[in-house]
Coordinates of C-alpha atoms in Angstrom, one line a residue:
X836 CA -77.1 -38.4 -0.1
X837 CA -77.6 -36.5 -3.2
X838 CA -79.3 -33.2 -3.1
X839 CA -82.8 -33.6 -4.6
X840 CA -85.3 -30.9 -6.1
X841 CA -87.9 -31.5 -3.3
X842 CA -87.0 -28.6 -1.1
X843 CA -86.6 -26.2 -3.9
X844 CA -90.0 -27.5 -5.4
X845 CA -91.7 -27.0 -2.1
X846 CA -90.4 -23.2 -1.8
X847 CA -91.6 -22.4 -5.3
X848 CA -94.8 -24.3 -4.9
X849 CA -95.5 -22.4 -1.5
X850 CA -95.0 -19.3 -3.4
X851 CA -97.2 -20.2 -6.2
X852 CA -99.9 -21.0 -3.5
X853 CA -99.4 -17.7 -1.9
X854 CA -100.0 -16.0 -5.1
X855 CA -103.1 -17.8 -5.8
X856 CA -104.3 -17.2 -2.2
X857 CA -103.9 -13.5 -2.8
X858 CA -105.8 -13.8 -5.9
X859 CA -108.8 -15.4 -4.1
X860 CA -108.6 -12.8 -1.5
X861 CA -108.9 -10.1 -4.1
X862 CA -111.8 -12.1 -5.7
X863 CA -113.9 -11.3 -2.5
X864 CA -112.9 -7.5 -2.5
X865 CA -116.0 -5.4 -3.0
X866 CA -114.0 -2.7 -4.6
X867 CA -114.0 -3.9 -8.1
X868 CA -115.3 -2.5 -11.4
X869 CA -118.8 -3.1 -12.7
X870 CA -118.0 -5.3 -15.9
X871 CA -115.7 -7.6 -13.8
X872 CA -118.2 -8.1 -11.2
X873 CA -120.8 -8.7 -13.7
X874 CA -118.6 -11.3 -15.5
X875 CA -117.9 -12.9 -12.1
X876 CA -121.4 -13.7 -11.4
X877 CA -121.7 -15.3 -14.7
X878 CA -118.6 -17.4 -14.2
X879 CA -119.1 -18.9 -10.7
X880 CA -117.4 -22.4 -10.0
X881 CA -119.0 -25.2 -11.5
X882 CA -118.2 -28.8 -12.0
X883 CA -116.2 -28.5 -15.0
X884 CA -114.2 -25.8 -13.6
X885 CA -113.5 -27.7 -10.2
X886 CA -112.7 -30.9 -12.4
X887 CA -110.0 -29.0 -14.4
X888 CA -108.4 -27.4 -11.5
X889 CA -108.1 -30.7 -9.7
X890 CA -106.4 -32.1 -12.9
X891 CA -104.1 -29.1 -13.0
X892 CA -103.2 -29.6 -9.4
X893 CA -102.6 -33.2 -9.8
X894 CA -100.4 -32.6 -12.8
X895 CA -98.2 -30.0 -10.9
X896 CA -97.6 -32.5 -8.0
X897 CA -96.8 -35.3 -10.3
X898 CA -94.5 -33.0 -12.5
X899 CA -92.7 -31.7 -9.2
X900 CA -92.3 -35.0 -7.5
X901 CA -91.7 -37.0 -10.8
X902 CA -92.5 -40.6 -9.8
X903 CA -91.8 -41.5 -13.5
X904 CA -90.8 -39.4 -16.6
X905 CA -93.1 -36.5 -17.2
X906 CA -93.5 -37.4 -20.9
X907 CA -95.3 -40.6 -19.5
X908 CA -97.3 -38.7 -17.0
X909 CA -98.5 -36.3 -19.8
X910 CA -100.1 -39.3 -21.4
X911 CA -102.6 -39.4 -18.5
X912 CA -103.9 -36.2 -19.7
X913 CA -105.9 -37.3 -23.0
X914 CA -107.0 -40.5 -21.0
X915 CA -108.4 -38.3 -18.1
X916 CA -110.0 -35.7 -20.5
X917 CA -111.7 -38.5 -22.6
X918 CA -113.0 -40.6 -19.7
X919 CA -114.6 -37.4 -18.0
X920 CA -115.3 -35.5 -21.2
X921 CA -118.7 -34.3 -19.6
X922 CA -116.4 -32.1 -17.4
X923 CA -113.6 -31.6 -20.0
X924 CA -115.8 -30.6 -22.8
X925 CA -113.5 -32.5 -25.2
X926 CA -114.3 -35.1 -27.7
X927 CA -112.2 -38.0 -28.3
X928 CA -110.6 -36.4 -31.3
X929 CA -109.9 -33.2 -29.3
X930 CA -108.0 -35.2 -26.5
X931 CA -105.9 -37.1 -29.1
X932 CA -105.3 -33.8 -31.3
X933 CA -101.9 -33.2 -29.8
X934 CA -100.3 -36.1 -31.5
X935 CA -100.9 -34.7 -35.0
X936 CA -100.7 -31.0 -33.9
X937 CA -98.7 -28.9 -36.4
X938 CA -96.7 -27.5 -33.4
X939 CA -95.7 -31.0 -32.4
X940 CA -94.7 -32.0 -35.9
X941 CA -92.9 -28.8 -36.2
X942 CA -90.9 -29.4 -33.0
X943 CA -90.0 -32.9 -34.0
X944 CA -88.7 -31.8 -37.4
X945 CA -86.7 -29.1 -35.7
X946 CA -84.8 -31.8 -33.7
X947 CA -83.8 -33.1 -37.2
X948 CA -82.7 -29.8 -38.3
X949 CA -80.6 -29.1 -35.3
X950 CA -78.9 -32.6 -35.5
X951 CA -78.0 -32.1 -39.1
X952 CA -76.3 -28.8 -38.4
X953 CA -74.8 -30.2 -35.2
X954 CA -73.4 -33.1 -36.6
X955 CA -71.6 -31.2 -39.5
X956 CA -69.3 -29.9 -36.7
X957 CA -70.2 -26.3 -37.5
X958 CA -71.2 -25.3 -34.0
X959 CA -68.1 -27.0 -32.3
X960 CA -65.8 -25.5 -35.0
X961 CA -67.2 -22.0 -34.4
X962 CA -67.2 -22.4 -30.7
X963 CA -63.6 -23.5 -30.7
X964 CA -62.7 -20.1 -32.2
X965 CA -63.9 -18.5 -29.1
X966 CA -60.9 -19.7 -27.1
X967 CA -58.4 -18.2 -29.6
X968 CA -60.1 -14.8 -29.4
X969 CA -60.8 -14.5 -25.6
X970 CA -57.5 -15.4 -24.2
X971 CA -57.6 -15.8 -20.3
X972 CA -60.0 -13.0 -19.7
X973 CA -63.3 -14.6 -18.1
X974 CA -65.6 -11.6 -18.8
X975 CA -64.6 -11.6 -22.5
X976 CA -65.0 -15.4 -22.5
X977 CA -68.7 -15.0 -21.0
X978 CA -69.4 -12.1 -23.7
X979 CA -68.4 -14.2 -26.6
X980 CA -69.8 -17.4 -25.4
X981 CA -73.2 -15.6 -24.6
X982 CA -73.1 -13.8 -28.0
X983 CA -72.4 -16.8 -29.9
X984 CA -74.9 -19.1 -28.1
X985 CA -77.7 -16.5 -28.0
X986 CA -77.5 -15.9 -31.8
X987 CA -77.1 -19.5 -32.7
X988 CA -80.0 -20.6 -30.3
X989 CA -82.3 -18.3 -32.5
X990 CA -82.0 -20.2 -35.6
X991 CA -81.5 -23.9 -34.2
X992 CA -83.0 -25.5 -31.2
X993 CA -81.1 -24.2 -28.1
X994 CA -80.5 -27.7 -26.4
X995 CA -78.2 -29.2 -28.9
X996 CA -76.4 -26.0 -29.2
X997 CA -75.6 -26.2 -25.5
X998 CA -75.0 -29.9 -25.8
X999 CA -72.4 -29.3 -28.5
X1000 CA -70.7 -26.2 -26.5
X1001 CA -70.4 -27.7 -23.1
X1002 CA -67.2 -29.7 -23.9
X1003 CA -65.7 -26.7 -25.5
X1004 CA -66.5 -24.4 -22.6
X1005 CA -65.0 -26.8 -20.2
X1006 CA -61.8 -27.1 -22.1
X1007 CA -61.7 -23.5 -22.5
X1008 CA -61.9 -23.0 -18.7
X1009 CA -59.1 -25.7 -18.3
X1010 CA -56.7 -24.2 -20.9
X1011 CA -57.0 -20.5 -19.4
X1012 CA -57.3 -21.5 -15.7
X1013 CA -61.0 -20.2 -15.4
X1014 CA -63.3 -22.3 -13.3
X1015 CA -65.8 -24.0 -16.0
X1016 CA -68.5 -23.2 -13.4
X1017 CA -68.3 -19.3 -14.1
X1018 CA -68.9 -20.1 -17.9
X1019 CA -71.4 -22.7 -17.9
X1020 CA -74.4 -21.0 -16.3
X1021 CA -74.1 -18.0 -18.7
X1022 CA -73.8 -20.6 -21.4
X1023 CA -77.3 -21.9 -20.4
X1024 CA -78.9 -18.5 -19.7
X1025 CA -77.7 -17.1 -23.0
X1026 CA -79.2 -20.2 -24.8
X1027 CA -82.5 -19.7 -23.2
X1028 CA -82.5 -15.9 -24.0
X1029 CA -81.4 -16.6 -27.4
X1030 CA -84.3 -19.1 -28.0
X1031 CA -86.7 -16.1 -27.8
X1032 CA -85.3 -14.3 -30.7
X1033 CA -87.1 -16.2 -33.3
X1034 CA -90.0 -18.7 -33.9
X1035 CA -87.8 -21.6 -34.2
X1036 CA -85.4 -20.8 -31.4
X1037 CA -87.3 -23.1 -29.0
X1038 CA -90.5 -25.5 -28.9
X1039 CA -92.0 -23.1 -26.6
X1040 CA -92.5 -20.4 -29.3
X1041 CA -93.7 -23.0 -31.7
X1042 CA -96.4 -24.2 -29.1
X1043 CA -97.3 -20.6 -28.3
X1044 CA -97.9 -19.8 -32.0
X1045 CA -100.3 -22.8 -32.4
X1046 CA -102.0 -21.6 -29.3
X1047 CA -102.3 -18.0 -30.4
X1048 CA -103.6 -19.0 -33.9
X1049 CA -106.4 -21.1 -32.2
X1050 CA -107.4 -18.7 -29.8
X1051 CA -106.9 -15.3 -31.6
X1052 CA -106.2 -16.3 -35.2
X1053 CA -102.8 -14.7 -35.0
X1054 CA -99.8 -17.2 -35.2
X1055 CA -96.3 -16.0 -34.9
X1056 CA -94.4 -14.9 -37.9
X1057 CA -90.8 -15.9 -38.1
X1058 CA -89.5 -12.7 -36.7
X1059 CA -92.6 -11.4 -34.9
X1060 CA -90.8 -10.8 -31.6
X1061 CA -87.2 -10.7 -32.6
X1062 CA -86.7 -6.9 -31.6
X1063 CA -88.0 -8.0 -28.1
X1064 CA -85.9 -11.0 -28.0
X1065 CA -82.8 -9.1 -29.0
X1066 CA -83.3 -6.4 -26.4
X1067 CA -83.8 -9.1 -23.8
X1068 CA -80.7 -11.1 -24.9
X1069 CA -78.6 -7.9 -24.7
X1070 CA -79.9 -7.1 -21.1
X1071 CA -79.1 -10.7 -20.0
X1072 CA -75.7 -10.6 -21.2
X1073 CA -75.1 -7.3 -19.5
X1074 CA -76.5 -8.8 -16.3
X1075 CA -74.2 -11.9 -16.8
X1076 CA -71.0 -9.7 -17.1
X1077 CA -71.9 -7.6 -14.2
X1078 CA -74.2 -8.8 -11.4
X1079 CA -74.2 -12.5 -12.7
X1080 CA -70.4 -12.5 -12.9
X1081 CA -70.2 -11.9 -9.1
X1082 CA -73.0 -14.4 -8.3
X1083 CA -72.1 -17.3 -10.3
X1084 CA -69.8 -19.4 -8.1
X1085 CA -66.5 -21.0 -9.2
X1086 CA -67.7 -24.5 -7.9
X1087 CA -65.0 -26.4 -9.8
X1088 CA -61.4 -25.8 -9.4
X1089 CA -59.3 -26.0 -12.7
X1090 CA -57.8 -29.6 -12.6
X1091 CA -55.6 -31.0 -15.5
X1092 CA -56.4 -34.7 -14.1
X1093 CA -59.9 -36.0 -14.1
X1094 CA -58.8 -38.3 -11.5
X1095 CA -58.2 -35.3 -9.4
X1096 CA -61.5 -33.5 -10.2
X1097 CA -63.3 -36.7 -9.4
X1098 CA -61.4 -37.5 -6.2
X1099 CA -60.6 -40.8 -7.5
X1100 CA -57.3 -41.1 -5.9
X1101 CA -58.8 -42.0 -2.5
X1102 CA -60.7 -44.9 -4.0
X1103 CA -58.5 -46.6 -6.3
X1104 CA -55.8 -49.1 -4.9
X1105 CA -53.7 -51.9 -6.5
X1106 CA -53.7 -55.1 -4.6
X1107 CA -51.4 -58.3 -4.9
X1108 CA -53.2 -61.7 -4.9
X1109 CA -51.1 -64.0 -2.5
X1110 CA -51.2 -68.0 -2.2
X1111 CA -53.6 -67.6 0.7
X1112 CA -56.0 -65.2 -1.0
X1113 CA -59.8 -66.5 -0.9
X1114 CA -60.0 -65.4 -4.6
X1115 CA -57.4 -67.7 -6.1
X1116 CA -59.2 -70.3 -8.4
X1117 CA -62.4 -68.3 -8.6
X1118 CA -63.9 -66.7 -11.6
X1119 CA -64.7 -62.9 -11.4
X1120 CA -68.4 -63.8 -12.0
X1121 CA -68.3 -66.0 -8.8
X1122 CA -66.5 -63.3 -6.8
X1123 CA -69.1 -60.8 -8.0
X1124 CA -72.1 -63.2 -6.9
X1125 CA -70.6 -63.6 -3.4
X1126 CA -69.6 -60.1 -2.8
X1127 CA -70.6 -58.7 0.7
X1128 CA -68.7 -55.5 0.6
X1129 CA -69.1 -52.4 -1.8
X1130 CA -65.9 -52.7 -4.1
X1131 CA -65.4 -53.1 -7.8
X1132 CA -62.5 -54.8 -9.6
X1133 CA -61.7 -52.3 -12.3
X1134 CA -58.6 -54.1 -13.9
X1135 CA -56.4 -57.1 -13.6
X1136 CA -52.7 -57.1 -14.4
X1137 CA -51.1 -60.4 -15.2
X1138 CA -47.6 -60.8 -16.5
X1139 CA -47.4 -57.3 -17.5
X1140 CA -50.8 -57.4 -19.5
X1141 CA -53.7 -55.1 -18.6
X1142 CA -57.2 -56.7 -18.7
X1143 CA -60.4 -54.9 -18.0
X1144 CA -64.2 -55.3 -18.4
X1145 CA -65.6 -57.7 -19.3
X1146 CA -63.7 -59.9 -16.7
X1147 CA -66.5 -62.3 -15.7
X1148 CA -64.9 -65.4 -17.5
X1149 CA -61.4 -64.9 -16.1
X1150 CA -60.2 -66.8 -13.1
X1151 CA -58.0 -65.1 -10.5
X1152 CA -54.4 -66.5 -10.2
X1153 CA -51.6 -66.2 -7.5
X1154 CA -49.4 -63.2 -8.3
X1155 CA -52.2 -61.3 -10.1
X1156 CA -52.3 -57.5 -9.6
X1157 CA -55.9 -56.2 -9.0
X1158 CA -57.0 -52.6 -9.3
X1159 CA -59.8 -52.2 -6.9
X1160 CA -62.3 -49.3 -6.5
X1161 CA -63.3 -49.0 -2.8
X1162 CA -63.2 -46.8 0.3
X1163 CA -60.2 -47.4 2.5
X1164 CA -62.4 -48.8 5.2
X1165 CA -63.6 -51.3 2.9
X1166 CA -60.4 -52.1 1.3
X1167 CA -59.0 -52.9 4.8
X1168 CA -61.7 -55.2 5.7
X1169 CA -61.3 -56.8 2.2
X1170 CA -57.5 -57.5 2.6
X1171 CA -57.9 -58.6 5.9
X1172 CA -60.5 -61.1 5.1
X1173 CA -59.6 -62.2 1.7
X1174 CA -55.8 -62.4 2.2
X1175 CA -54.5 -59.7 -0.3
X1176 CA -51.8 -57.3 0.1
X1177 CA -52.1 -53.4 -0.9
X1178 CA -49.4 -51.8 -3.0
X1179 CA -49.3 -48.3 -1.7
X1180 CA -46.7 -47.4 -4.5
X1181 CA -49.3 -47.1 -7.0
X1182 CA -49.6 -43.5 -8.4
X1183 CA -53.4 -42.7 -9.2
X1184 CA -53.7 -40.0 -12.0
X1185 CA -55.0 -39.9 -15.6
X1186 CA -51.6 -41.5 -17.0
X1187 CA -51.8 -44.2 -14.6
X1188 CA -55.3 -45.2 -15.0
X1189 CA -55.4 -44.8 -18.8
X1190 CA -53.6 -47.4 -21.1
X1191 CA -52.9 -45.8 -24.6
X1192 CA -51.6 -49.4 -26.0
X1193 CA -54.8 -50.9 -24.8
X1194 CA -56.8 -48.2 -26.0
X1195 CA -58.4 -47.2 -22.7
X1196 CA -59.0 -43.7 -21.8
X1197 CA -60.9 -41.7 -19.3
X1198 CA -63.9 -39.9 -20.4
X1199 CA -66.7 -37.8 -19.0
X1200 CA -70.3 -38.5 -20.1
X1201 CA -73.4 -36.3 -19.6
X1202 CA -76.9 -38.1 -19.2
X1203 CA -79.3 -35.8 -21.3
X1204 CA -82.9 -35.3 -20.5
X1205 CA -84.1 -37.8 -23.3
X1206 CA -81.6 -40.5 -22.5
X1207 CA -82.9 -44.1 -21.7
X1208 CA -80.5 -44.1 -18.6
X1209 CA -82.9 -41.7 -16.9
X1210 CA -84.8 -43.3 -13.8
X1211 CA -82.7 -46.5 -14.4
X1212 CA -79.8 -48.1 -12.6
X1213 CA -76.5 -49.4 -13.7
X1214 CA -77.6 -52.9 -12.9
X1215 CA -81.1 -52.7 -14.8
X1216 CA -79.5 -51.5 -18.1
X1217 CA -76.5 -53.9 -17.6
X1218 CA -74.2 -51.0 -18.2
X1219 CA -70.7 -52.7 -17.8
X1220 CA -71.6 -55.6 -20.1
X1221 CA -73.2 -53.4 -22.6
X1222 CA -70.7 -50.9 -23.0
X1223 CA -67.5 -52.8 -22.0
X1224 CA -66.3 -49.9 -19.7
X1225 CA -66.0 -49.1 -15.9
X1226 CA -67.8 -46.4 -14.0
X1227 CA -65.4 -44.8 -11.7
X1228 CA -67.4 -42.1 -10.3
X1229 CA -70.7 -40.2 -10.6
X1230 CA -71.4 -36.6 -10.1
X1231 CA -74.9 -34.8 -9.6
X1232 CA -74.5 -31.1 -9.1
X1233 CA -71.9 -30.6 -6.3
X1234 CA -72.1 -34.3 -5.0
X1235 CA -69.7 -37.0 -5.8
X1236 CA -70.3 -40.7 -5.2
X1237 CA -67.7 -43.7 -5.7
X1238 CA -70.1 -46.2 -3.8
X1239 CA -72.9 -48.5 -4.5
X1240 CA -73.1 -47.1 -8.1
X1241 CA -74.7 -50.2 -9.5
X1242 CA -77.9 -49.1 -7.6
X1243 CA -77.7 -45.4 -8.5
X1244 CA -80.8 -44.2 -10.2
X1245 CA -79.8 -41.6 -13.0
X1246 CA -81.3 -38.3 -13.5
X1247 CA -81.0 -35.8 -16.5
X1248 CA -77.8 -33.8 -16.1
X1249 CA -75.8 -36.6 -14.2
X1250 CA -72.1 -36.8 -15.1
X1251 CA -70.2 -40.0 -15.3
X1252 CA -66.4 -40.7 -15.3
X1253 CA -65.9 -43.8 -17.4
X1254 CA -62.8 -45.9 -18.2
X1255 CA -63.5 -46.9 -21.8
X1256 CA -61.8 -48.4 -24.6
X1257 CA -61.5 -46.4 -27.9
X1258 CA -64.1 -48.9 -29.4
X1259 CA -66.6 -48.1 -26.5
X1260 CA -65.8 -44.4 -27.0
X1261 CA -66.6 -44.6 -30.7
X1262 CA -70.0 -46.2 -29.9
X1263 CA -70.8 -43.5 -27.1
X1264 CA -70.1 -40.8 -29.6
X1265 CA -72.8 -42.1 -32.0
X1266 CA -75.3 -42.8 -29.1
X1267 CA -77.8 -40.0 -28.5
X1268 CA -78.2 -41.3 -25.0
X1269 CA -75.0 -39.6 -23.9
X1270 CA -73.0 -36.4 -24.4
X1271 CA -69.4 -36.8 -24.3
X1272 CA -67.9 -34.0 -22.3
X1273 CA -64.6 -32.4 -22.6
X1274 CA -64.2 -33.5 -26.2
X1275 CA -63.8 -31.5 -29.3
X1276 CA -62.3 -33.2 -32.5
X1277 CA -61.7 -30.8 -35.3
X1278 CA -61.8 -33.7 -37.7
X1279 CA -65.6 -33.9 -37.1
X1280 CA -66.1 -30.9 -39.0
X1281 CA -67.6 -31.6 -42.5
X1282 CA -67.7 -28.4 -44.6
X1283 CA -69.9 -29.9 -47.5
X1284 CA -72.6 -31.0 -44.9
X1285 CA -72.3 -27.8 -43.3
X1286 CA -72.9 -25.7 -46.3
X1287 CA -76.0 -28.0 -47.3
X1288 CA -77.5 -28.2 -43.8
X1289 CA -77.3 -24.3 -43.8
X1290 CA -78.8 -24.0 -47.2
X1291 CA -81.6 -26.1 -46.0
X1292 CA -82.3 -24.1 -42.9
X1293 CA -82.2 -20.9 -45.1
X1294 CA -84.9 -22.6 -47.4
X1295 CA -87.0 -23.3 -44.1
X1296 CA -86.8 -19.8 -42.8
X1297 CA -87.5 -18.2 -46.1
X1298 CA -90.6 -20.3 -47.0
X1299 CA -92.0 -19.8 -43.6
X1300 CA -90.9 -16.0 -43.5
X1301 CA -92.6 -15.3 -47.1
X1302 CA -95.7 -17.5 -46.3
X1303 CA -95.0 -20.0 -49.2
X1304 CA -95.7 -23.1 -46.9
X1305 CA -97.1 -23.7 -43.5
X1306 CA -94.6 -24.0 -40.9
X1307 CA -95.3 -27.6 -40.2
X1308 CA -94.9 -28.6 -44.1
X1309 CA -91.6 -26.5 -44.4
X1310 CA -90.2 -28.1 -41.3
X1311 CA -91.3 -31.8 -42.4
X1312 CA -89.5 -30.8 -46.1
X1313 CA -86.4 -29.5 -44.3
X1314 CA -86.1 -32.6 -42.1
X1315 CA -86.5 -34.8 -45.1
X1316 CA -83.8 -32.9 -47.1
X1317 CA -81.5 -33.2 -44.1
X1318 CA -81.9 -37.1 -44.5
X1319 CA -81.9 -37.2 -48.4
X1320 CA -78.8 -34.9 -48.6
X1321 CA -76.8 -37.2 -46.0
X1322 CA -76.5 -34.4 -43.4
X1323 CA -78.0 -36.8 -41.0
X1324 CA -77.7 -40.5 -41.4
X1325 CA -81.0 -42.1 -42.5
X1326 CA -80.8 -44.7 -39.8
X1327 CA -80.2 -41.7 -37.3
X1328 CA -83.3 -39.8 -38.4
X1329 CA -85.6 -41.0 -35.7
X1330 CA -82.9 -41.2 -33.2
X1331 CA -82.5 -37.4 -33.6
X1332 CA -86.1 -36.9 -32.4
X1333 CA -86.6 -36.3 -28.6
X1334 CA -89.6 -38.6 -28.1
X1335 CA -90.1 -37.4 -24.7
X1336 CA -90.9 -34.1 -25.8
X1337 CA -93.1 -35.5 -28.4
X1338 CA -95.2 -37.3 -25.9
X1339 CA -95.1 -34.4 -23.4
X1340 CA -96.3 -32.0 -26.0
X1341 CA -98.9 -34.5 -27.5
X1342 CA -100.3 -35.0 -23.9
X1343 CA -100.4 -31.5 -22.8
X1344 CA -101.8 -29.6 -25.7
X1345 CA -105.4 -30.9 -25.1
X1346 CA -105.1 -29.8 -21.5
X1347 CA -104.8 -26.2 -22.8
X1348 CA -107.9 -26.7 -24.8
X1349 CA -109.8 -28.1 -21.8
X1350 CA -108.9 -25.0 -19.8
X1351 CA -110.3 -22.7 -22.4
X1352 CA -113.6 -24.7 -23.1
X1353 CA -114.4 -25.6 -19.6
X1354 CA -114.3 -21.9 -18.6
X1355 CA -111.5 -22.6 -16.3
X1356 CA -109.5 -19.9 -18.1
X1357 CA -112.2 -17.4 -17.8
X1358 CA -112.8 -18.1 -14.3
X1359 CA -109.1 -17.7 -13.2
X1360 CA -108.9 -14.8 -15.5
X1361 CA -111.7 -12.8 -13.6
X1362 CA -109.9 -13.6 -10.3
X1363 CA -106.8 -12.2 -11.5
X1364 CA -108.6 -9.1 -12.9
X1365 CA -110.0 -8.4 -9.6
X1366 CA -106.5 -7.0 -8.8
X1367 CA -107.2 -4.0 -11.2
X1368 CA -108.9 -2.2 -8.2
X1369 CA -105.2 -1.9 -6.9
X1370 CA -103.0 -2.7 -9.9
X1371 CA -102.8 -1.3 -13.5
X1372 CA -102.9 -3.5 -16.4
X1373 CA -99.2 -3.5 -16.8
X1374 CA -98.8 -4.9 -13.3
X1375 CA -101.3 -7.6 -14.1
X1376 CA -99.0 -8.5 -17.0
X1377 CA -96.1 -8.6 -14.6
X1378 CA -98.4 -11.1 -12.3
X1379 CA -98.9 -13.4 -15.3
X1380 CA -95.1 -13.4 -16.2
X1381 CA -94.4 -14.1 -12.7
X1382 CA -96.8 -17.0 -12.4
X1383 CA -95.6 -18.5 -15.7
X1384 CA -91.9 -18.3 -14.8
X1385 CA -92.6 -20.0 -11.5
X1386 CA -94.4 -22.8 -13.2
X1387 CA -91.6 -23.0 -15.7
X1388 CA -89.0 -23.3 -12.7
X1389 CA -91.2 -26.1 -11.3
X1390 CA -92.1 -28.2 -14.2
X1391 CA -91.0 -27.1 -17.7
X1392 CA -91.3 -24.4 -20.3
X1393 CA -93.6 -26.4 -22.5
X1394 CA -96.0 -27.3 -19.8
X1395 CA -96.1 -23.8 -18.5
X1396 CA -97.0 -22.2 -21.6
X1397 CA -99.7 -24.7 -22.5
X1398 CA -101.3 -24.1 -19.0
X1399 CA -100.8 -20.3 -18.9
X1400 CA -101.7 -19.2 -22.4
X1401 CA -105.4 -19.6 -22.0
X1402 CA -105.4 -17.9 -18.7
X1403 CA -103.5 -15.0 -20.1
X1404 CA -105.6 -14.6 -23.1
X1405 CA -108.7 -14.8 -20.8
X1406 CA -107.2 -12.0 -18.6
X1407 CA -106.5 -9.8 -21.4
X1408 CA -110.0 -10.2 -22.9
X1409 CA -111.7 -9.4 -19.7
X1410 CA -109.5 -6.4 -19.1
X1411 CA -110.6 -5.4 -22.5
X1412 CA -107.0 -4.8 -23.7
X1413 CA -104.7 -6.4 -26.5
X1414 CA -104.5 -10.2 -25.7
X1415 CA -101.7 -10.6 -28.2
X1416 CA -99.4 -8.6 -25.6
X1417 CA -100.4 -11.1 -23.0
X1418 CA -99.5 -14.1 -25.3
X1419 CA -96.1 -12.6 -26.1
X1420 CA -95.2 -12.1 -22.4
X1421 CA -96.3 -15.6 -21.4
X1422 CA -94.3 -17.0 -24.3
X1423 CA -91.2 -15.2 -23.1
X1424 CA -91.9 -16.1 -19.4
X1425 CA -91.9 -19.8 -20.3
X1426 CA -88.3 -19.6 -21.5
X1427 CA -87.2 -17.9 -18.2
X1428 CA -86.3 -20.6 -16.0
X1429 CA -83.3 -18.9 -14.5
X1430 CA -83.9 -19.8 -10.8
X1431 CA -83.8 -23.6 -11.1
X1432 CA -81.9 -26.3 -12.7
X1433 CA -84.7 -28.6 -13.3
X1434 CA -87.2 -26.2 -15.3
X1435 CA -85.1 -26.2 -18.4
X1436 CA -83.1 -28.8 -20.3
X1437 CA -80.1 -26.6 -20.7
X1438 CA -79.8 -26.0 -17.0
X1439 CA -79.9 -29.7 -16.3
X1440 CA -77.2 -30.2 -18.8
X1441 CA -74.7 -27.7 -17.2
X1442 CA -75.8 -28.5 -13.5
X1443 CA -73.5 -31.4 -13.0
X1444 CA -70.8 -30.4 -15.5
X1445 CA -70.4 -27.3 -13.4
X1446 CA -70.6 -29.0 -10.0
X1447 CA -73.3 -26.6 -9.0
X1448 CA -75.5 -26.7 -5.9
X1449 CA -79.5 -26.1 -6.3
X1450 CA -79.2 -22.7 -4.4
X1451 CA -76.5 -21.6 -7.2
X1452 CA -79.3 -21.2 -9.6
X1453 CA -81.6 -19.4 -7.2
X1454 CA -78.7 -16.9 -6.1
X1455 CA -77.5 -16.4 -9.7
X1456 CA -81.0 -16.5 -11.5
X1457 CA -83.6 -15.0 -9.2
X1458 CA -82.4 -11.4 -9.8
X1459 CA -82.4 -11.9 -13.5
X1460 CA -86.0 -13.5 -13.1
X1461 CA -87.0 -10.4 -11.1
X1462 CA -85.5 -8.1 -13.5
X1463 CA -87.3 -9.8 -16.4
X1464 CA -90.6 -9.7 -14.7
X1465 CA -90.5 -6.0 -14.7
X1466 CA -88.7 -5.3 -18.1
X1467 CA -90.4 -7.7 -20.4
X1468 CA -93.9 -6.4 -19.7
X1469 CA -92.9 -2.8 -20.1
X1470 CA -91.2 -3.6 -23.4
X1471 CA -94.3 -5.6 -24.6
X1472 CA -96.5 -2.6 -23.8
X1473 CA -94.1 -0.1 -25.6
X1474 CA -93.9 -2.5 -28.8
X1475 CA -97.2 -3.8 -29.0
X1476 CA -99.5 -1.4 -26.9
X1477 CA -102.4 -2.4 -24.9

């Protein structure tokens, strides 16, 4: 059975409960200062606060166990807040405000920006140069990958940067005999850290800017926290080259053949159809309908000609050779009951499976978080007929499966090994629902589109930095110019947008407003401030960072920043210190999902590509998480002061 996130989620959830319990104990501590005690009396639990706390708890449980995509779960928020508006203190307009929120619009436009730059081939081309510089030195590879990824993620969304670089990184590892696993976690961590350098590096920053403007009248400027972001990025890279280098495991061995990497050899066999075979005279559709054992017919060889999916209309004849995917015990039962003869001389490797003349090739495909495959099975989406290809194996993290794949329910980051025709491969390249792994084509680079897309990006950054246009309007203008100039196909404009993120943000933005208006933020802030009897304000800031980063590892960066910012601002106001320092700290903490593969999209993307276990992220990421819990608040205090 595949490893799920349940055990890890329980651990983090218990840690969160323990912290909250500590805060509640401190709330009963009589040794607290006068102003906080006075505020606590004015902010006792009431029906509104209890209601909001129940909704928050419900969301956390649903987001952790994920009975359906969290983007759909987020739509419950405006529904609940409107129905129970006497407790949420929000009007209908407030509950629906997330759908037209400037931050939501900006994030959507940035997806188009990133797609335009990515599809010019610029990121892939520059990334490919790394292999020419680093040679076979893994530390040098990590350093350049981290520097390049971190700097690029500061100016375009970090998710497509990682999507573009995963194939390059895996191919680099293969060429230099370095396990791709050693390079992929640094790729993801550097993308997260680089996203904190500028306002547009990640959707988290844009959301936090909007909340900061609403609560403090202080939105982020383009380079407001760049100094802090650069320092944090450098510290992260140093960690990855020292402690992290020892902690990141080499899960995947360097294999020249995909068949070896996916252990296909033990599951593919060539059989000969004899005169007494039960399949003779039956169509493949009939065989499939009557199938009792777990096997798939991958290919038919007849008179020297190769045929692959779709095979349904073909009829089995005497003398046909069938390539069958099945376990050995299943194959023995199949040959015994159906009257077929195995041909053990078949050599299973990439060259044997791929048929260049027929245009068939092996390809790895990553399922991104926004893919329509998520939470669906091959059977439900009619995958084989839709894409005219065979699925030979599936990988989730360290686990491989070759059985019962039709009923396998996909999750973000899953890796598929496909046997596909060139026509199918061309379709997959254009399809946003897949990331083609281990593929880099220099011909994809379009110099003209690269210059135009970069010029549009400079236009966007300049207008926002100089205050000539609001961020949302500048972003919309840039997205329009990307389509108008042809940097992104007009038909692909809406496909470039991650609609899951749109609905997630739209649903959760009013939750942050409800936390603030119901008094919940003030109530929680008072309980946190009771720790001032034993902790100084900078340690309170560390507690805020730790709580936010725990939530990020549990749910997502956007959800955690929207839930925690009102609490952080309320805490600062009750302490009587600079609330903007708390906003910055919370924003950085929301982009610090180092200890989990499920809290941040880039971690999910490398999870299966690197063959990682859940605990690999805990072992490699927890020390960095704790380091940043101390370092970021101290740096924030130095730069912004209390």
